[in-house]
Coordinates of C-alpha atoms and ligand atoms in Angstrom, one line a residue:
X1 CA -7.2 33.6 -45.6
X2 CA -7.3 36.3 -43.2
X3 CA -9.9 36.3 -40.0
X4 CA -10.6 38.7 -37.0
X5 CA -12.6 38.2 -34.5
X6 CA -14.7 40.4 -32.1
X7 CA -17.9 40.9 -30.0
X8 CA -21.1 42.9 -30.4
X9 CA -24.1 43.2 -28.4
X10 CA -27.1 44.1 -29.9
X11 CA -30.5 44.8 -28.3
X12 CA -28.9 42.7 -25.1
X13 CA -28.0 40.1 -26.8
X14 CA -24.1 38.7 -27.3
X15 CA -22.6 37.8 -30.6
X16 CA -19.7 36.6 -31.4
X17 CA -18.5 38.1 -35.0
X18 CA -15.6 36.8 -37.2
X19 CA -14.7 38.8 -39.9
X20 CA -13.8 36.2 -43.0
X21 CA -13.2 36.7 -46.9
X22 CA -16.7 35.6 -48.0
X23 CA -19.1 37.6 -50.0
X24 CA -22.2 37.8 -47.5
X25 CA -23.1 38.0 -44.0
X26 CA -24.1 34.7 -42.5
X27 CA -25.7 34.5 -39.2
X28 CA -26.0 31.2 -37.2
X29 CA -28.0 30.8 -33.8
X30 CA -26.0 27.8 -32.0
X31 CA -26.9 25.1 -29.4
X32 CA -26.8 24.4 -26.3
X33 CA -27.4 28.2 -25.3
X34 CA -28.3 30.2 -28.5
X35 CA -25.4 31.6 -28.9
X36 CA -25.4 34.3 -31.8
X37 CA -23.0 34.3 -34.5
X38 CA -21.9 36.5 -37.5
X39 CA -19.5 35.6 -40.0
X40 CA -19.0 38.9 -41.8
X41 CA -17.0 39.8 -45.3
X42 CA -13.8 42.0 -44.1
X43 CA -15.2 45.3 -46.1
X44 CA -17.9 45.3 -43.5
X45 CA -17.7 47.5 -40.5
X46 CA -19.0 47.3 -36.8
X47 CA -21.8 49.4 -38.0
X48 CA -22.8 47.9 -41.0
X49 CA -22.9 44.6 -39.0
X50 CA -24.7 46.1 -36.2
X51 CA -27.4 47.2 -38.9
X52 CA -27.7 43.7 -40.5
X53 CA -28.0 42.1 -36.9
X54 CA -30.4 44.4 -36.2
X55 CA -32.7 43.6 -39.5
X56 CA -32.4 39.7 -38.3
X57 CA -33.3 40.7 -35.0
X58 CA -37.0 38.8 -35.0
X59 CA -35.6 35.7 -36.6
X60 CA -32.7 35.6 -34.2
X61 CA -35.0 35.7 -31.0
X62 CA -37.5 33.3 -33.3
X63 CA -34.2 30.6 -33.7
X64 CA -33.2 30.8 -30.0
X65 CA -36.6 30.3 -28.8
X66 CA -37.4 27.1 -30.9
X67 CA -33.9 25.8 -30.1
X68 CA -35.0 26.5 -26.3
X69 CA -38.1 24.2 -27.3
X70 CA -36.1 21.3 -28.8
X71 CA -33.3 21.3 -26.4
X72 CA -35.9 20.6 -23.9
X73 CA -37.6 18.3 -26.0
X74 CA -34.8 16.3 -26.4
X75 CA -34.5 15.6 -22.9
X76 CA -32.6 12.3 -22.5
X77 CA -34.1 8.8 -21.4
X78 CA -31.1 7.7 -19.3
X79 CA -30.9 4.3 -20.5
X80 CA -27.9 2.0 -22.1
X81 CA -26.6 3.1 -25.4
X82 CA -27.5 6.9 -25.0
X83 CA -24.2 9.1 -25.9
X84 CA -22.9 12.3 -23.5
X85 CA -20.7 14.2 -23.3
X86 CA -18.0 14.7 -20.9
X87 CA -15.1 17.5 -21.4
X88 CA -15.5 17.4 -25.3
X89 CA -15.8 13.4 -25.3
X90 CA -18.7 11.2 -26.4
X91 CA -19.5 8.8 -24.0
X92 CA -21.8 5.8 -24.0
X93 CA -24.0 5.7 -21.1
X94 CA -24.3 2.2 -18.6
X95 CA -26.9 2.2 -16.8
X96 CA -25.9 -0.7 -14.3
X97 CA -29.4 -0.9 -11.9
X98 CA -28.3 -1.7 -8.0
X99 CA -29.8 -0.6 -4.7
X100 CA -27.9 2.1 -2.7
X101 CA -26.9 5.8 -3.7
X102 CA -26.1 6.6 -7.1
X103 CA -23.1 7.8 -8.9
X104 CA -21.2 7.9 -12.1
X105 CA -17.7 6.5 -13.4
X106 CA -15.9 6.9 -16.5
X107 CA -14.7 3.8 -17.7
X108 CA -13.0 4.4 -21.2
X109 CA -16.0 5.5 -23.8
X110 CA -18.3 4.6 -21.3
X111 CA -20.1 6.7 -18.2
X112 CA -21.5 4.3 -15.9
X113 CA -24.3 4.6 -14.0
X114 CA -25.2 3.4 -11.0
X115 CA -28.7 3.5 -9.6
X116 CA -31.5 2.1 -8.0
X117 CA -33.9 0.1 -10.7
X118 CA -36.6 2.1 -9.6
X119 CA -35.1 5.6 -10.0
X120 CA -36.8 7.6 -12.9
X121 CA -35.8 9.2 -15.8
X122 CA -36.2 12.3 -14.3
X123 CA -34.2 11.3 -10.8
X124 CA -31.7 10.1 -13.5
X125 CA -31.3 13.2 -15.1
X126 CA -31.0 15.3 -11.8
X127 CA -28.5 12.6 -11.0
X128 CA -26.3 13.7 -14.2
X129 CA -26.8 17.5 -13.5
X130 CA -25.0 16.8 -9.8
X131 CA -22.2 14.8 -11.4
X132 CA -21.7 17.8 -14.2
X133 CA -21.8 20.3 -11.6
X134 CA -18.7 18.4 -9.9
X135 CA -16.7 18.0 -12.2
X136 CA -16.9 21.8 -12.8
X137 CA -16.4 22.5 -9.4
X138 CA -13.5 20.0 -9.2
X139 CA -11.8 21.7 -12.2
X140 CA -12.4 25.7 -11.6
X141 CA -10.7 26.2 -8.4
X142 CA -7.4 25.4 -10.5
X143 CA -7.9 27.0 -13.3
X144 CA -9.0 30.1 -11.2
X145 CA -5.8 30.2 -9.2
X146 CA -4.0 29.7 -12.4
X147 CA -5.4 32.7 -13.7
X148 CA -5.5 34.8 -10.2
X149 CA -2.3 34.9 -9.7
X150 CA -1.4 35.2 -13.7
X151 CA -3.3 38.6 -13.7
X152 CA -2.8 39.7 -10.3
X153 CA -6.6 39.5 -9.2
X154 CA -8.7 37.7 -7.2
X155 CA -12.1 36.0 -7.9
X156 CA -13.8 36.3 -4.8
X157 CA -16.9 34.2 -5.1
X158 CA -18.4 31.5 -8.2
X159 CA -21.4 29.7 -8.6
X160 CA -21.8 27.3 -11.3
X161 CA -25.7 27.3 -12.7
X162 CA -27.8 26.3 -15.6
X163 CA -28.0 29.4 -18.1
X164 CA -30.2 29.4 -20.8
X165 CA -28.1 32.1 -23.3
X166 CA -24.6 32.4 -21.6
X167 CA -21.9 30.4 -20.5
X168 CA -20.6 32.7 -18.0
X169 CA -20.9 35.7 -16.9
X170 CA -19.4 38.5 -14.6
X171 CA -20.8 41.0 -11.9
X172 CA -18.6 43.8 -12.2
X173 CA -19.1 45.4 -8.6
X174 CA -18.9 41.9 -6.4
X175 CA -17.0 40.1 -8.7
X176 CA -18.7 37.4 -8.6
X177 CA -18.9 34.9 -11.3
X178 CA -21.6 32.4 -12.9
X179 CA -20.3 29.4 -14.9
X180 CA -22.7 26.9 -16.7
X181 CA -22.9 23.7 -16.0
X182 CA -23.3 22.8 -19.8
X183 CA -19.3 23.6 -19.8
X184 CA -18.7 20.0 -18.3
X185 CA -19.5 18.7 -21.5
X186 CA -17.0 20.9 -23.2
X187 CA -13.8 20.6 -23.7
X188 CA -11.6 21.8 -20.9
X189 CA -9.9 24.5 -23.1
X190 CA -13.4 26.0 -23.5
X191 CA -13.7 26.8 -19.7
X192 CA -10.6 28.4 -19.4
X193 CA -11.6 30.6 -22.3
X194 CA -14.7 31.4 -20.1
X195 CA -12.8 31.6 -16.9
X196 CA -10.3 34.1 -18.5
X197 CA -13.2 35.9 -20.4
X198 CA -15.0 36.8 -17.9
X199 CA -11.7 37.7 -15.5
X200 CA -11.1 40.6 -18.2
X201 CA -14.6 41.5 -17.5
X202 CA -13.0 42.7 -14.0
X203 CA -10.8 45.3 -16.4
X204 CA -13.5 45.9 -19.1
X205 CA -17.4 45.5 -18.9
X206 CA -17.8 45.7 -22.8
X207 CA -17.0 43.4 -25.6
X208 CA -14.8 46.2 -27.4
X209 CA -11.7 46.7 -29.1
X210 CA -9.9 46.8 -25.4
X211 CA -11.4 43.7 -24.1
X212 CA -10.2 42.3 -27.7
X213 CA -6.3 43.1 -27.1
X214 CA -6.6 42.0 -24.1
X215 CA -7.9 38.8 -25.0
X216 CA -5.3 38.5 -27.5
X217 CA -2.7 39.2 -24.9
X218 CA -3.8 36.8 -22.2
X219 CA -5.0 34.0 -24.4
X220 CA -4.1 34.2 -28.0
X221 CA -6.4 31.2 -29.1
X222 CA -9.3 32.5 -27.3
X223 CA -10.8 32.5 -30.8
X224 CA -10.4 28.8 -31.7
X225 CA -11.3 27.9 -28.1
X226 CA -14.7 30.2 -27.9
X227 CA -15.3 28.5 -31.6
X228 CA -15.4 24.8 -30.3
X229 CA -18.3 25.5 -27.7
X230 CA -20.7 26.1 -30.5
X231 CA -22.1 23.0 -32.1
X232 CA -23.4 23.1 -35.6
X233 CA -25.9 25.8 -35.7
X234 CA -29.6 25.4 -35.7
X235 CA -29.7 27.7 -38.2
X236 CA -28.0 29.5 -40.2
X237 CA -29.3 31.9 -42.8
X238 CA -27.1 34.0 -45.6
X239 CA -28.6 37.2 -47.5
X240 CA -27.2 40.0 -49.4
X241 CA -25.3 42.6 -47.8
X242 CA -25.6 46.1 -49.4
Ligands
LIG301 ZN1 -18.5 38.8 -21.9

């Protein structure tokens, strides 16, 4: 079974499209971010997908706002037993309660804790955010060099930061670039996806057939590796395509 994959923006927002032999279009609106995307039968073309994202339009923006309402609901207790993630692995979390300044260890399958018994839930939380945001910035400045030097180009400033649709992204004319900090609970190979995505952005702003070769040339799983930072979908809906 033959696939292709490619990009499309419509109306501003990203989709990832992956052409596959099935009869119908399906759509799927993926967590953490609401990421968009299209699995699309192989006699479609660029603008007969274009047209059915654009139909879905209202139910897209209507899937990525309620997931924006349950990821926020789901905003996690910080006690003993909860699961996270950390690099693609589920973790249990130890809360072990002790006076002092607070940090986080991997031990096996667990991530301890350590925190004062009166710290909140909230305090908890922002304690988790810091640790995420180190372990991204422990693990970019490798994988940037890598990548520098592979393609001849330097990154001259990044920023990791919470986004709420992306999980990077690229300004063309300072060059700077944004990571999320969701990526710490991805698997590594899903940053460097990111990290190389967004470097081609320095040769190509768009998401088109150039930007597509030259994916394929610097990272020829890009595909599988893009694939693994969307969860199962939200939603997902199928319809007739004419
Ligand atoms: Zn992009």
């Amino acid at each position: 079974m033959s696939t292709a994959s490619a990009y499309m923006t419509v109306s501003g927002i990203d989709i990832d499209v992956i052409h596959k032999q099935i009869k119908h279009i399906h759509i799927g609106v993926y967590p953490p971010v609401g990421r968009v995307r299209v699995a699309a039968p192989q006699r479609l073309d660029d603008d007969q997908i274009r047209r059915a994202v654009i139909q879905r339009l209202p139910w897209i923006r209507r899937q990525q706002k309620e997931l924006e309402k349950t990821v926020r609901q789901s905003t996690r207790e910080m006690v003993t037993g909860e699961s996270h993630y950390v690099w693609g692995v589920r973790k249990r979390l130890k809360v072990v309660e002790r006076p002092g300044r607070a940090h986080f260890e991997v031990e096996g399958d667990r991530l301890v804790l350590f925190t004062p018994a009166e710290s909140t839930a909230e305090v908890r939380r922002s304690q988790l955010d810091r640790w995420y945001r180190e372990q991204l910035r422990r693990e970019l400045p490798a994988l940037i060099s890598k990548w520098e030097s592979a393609l001849g180009v330097s990154v001259p400033k990044w920023t990791i930061r919470r986004m709420k649709t992306k999980w990077g992204s690229c300004n063309r004319e300072s060059r700077h670039l944004w990571f999320n900090v969701e990526l710490a609970k991805k698997h590594p190979n899903s940053l460097e996806y990111i990290v190389v995505h967004e470097m081609t952005h320095y040769v190509d702003g768009t998401h088109g057939s150039r930007f597509i070769e030259l994916m394929d040339e610097r990272l020829p799983d890009w595909e599988m590796r893009r694939d693994d930072l969307n969860g199962a979908p939200l939603a997902e809906e199928e319809w007739n395509s004419k």
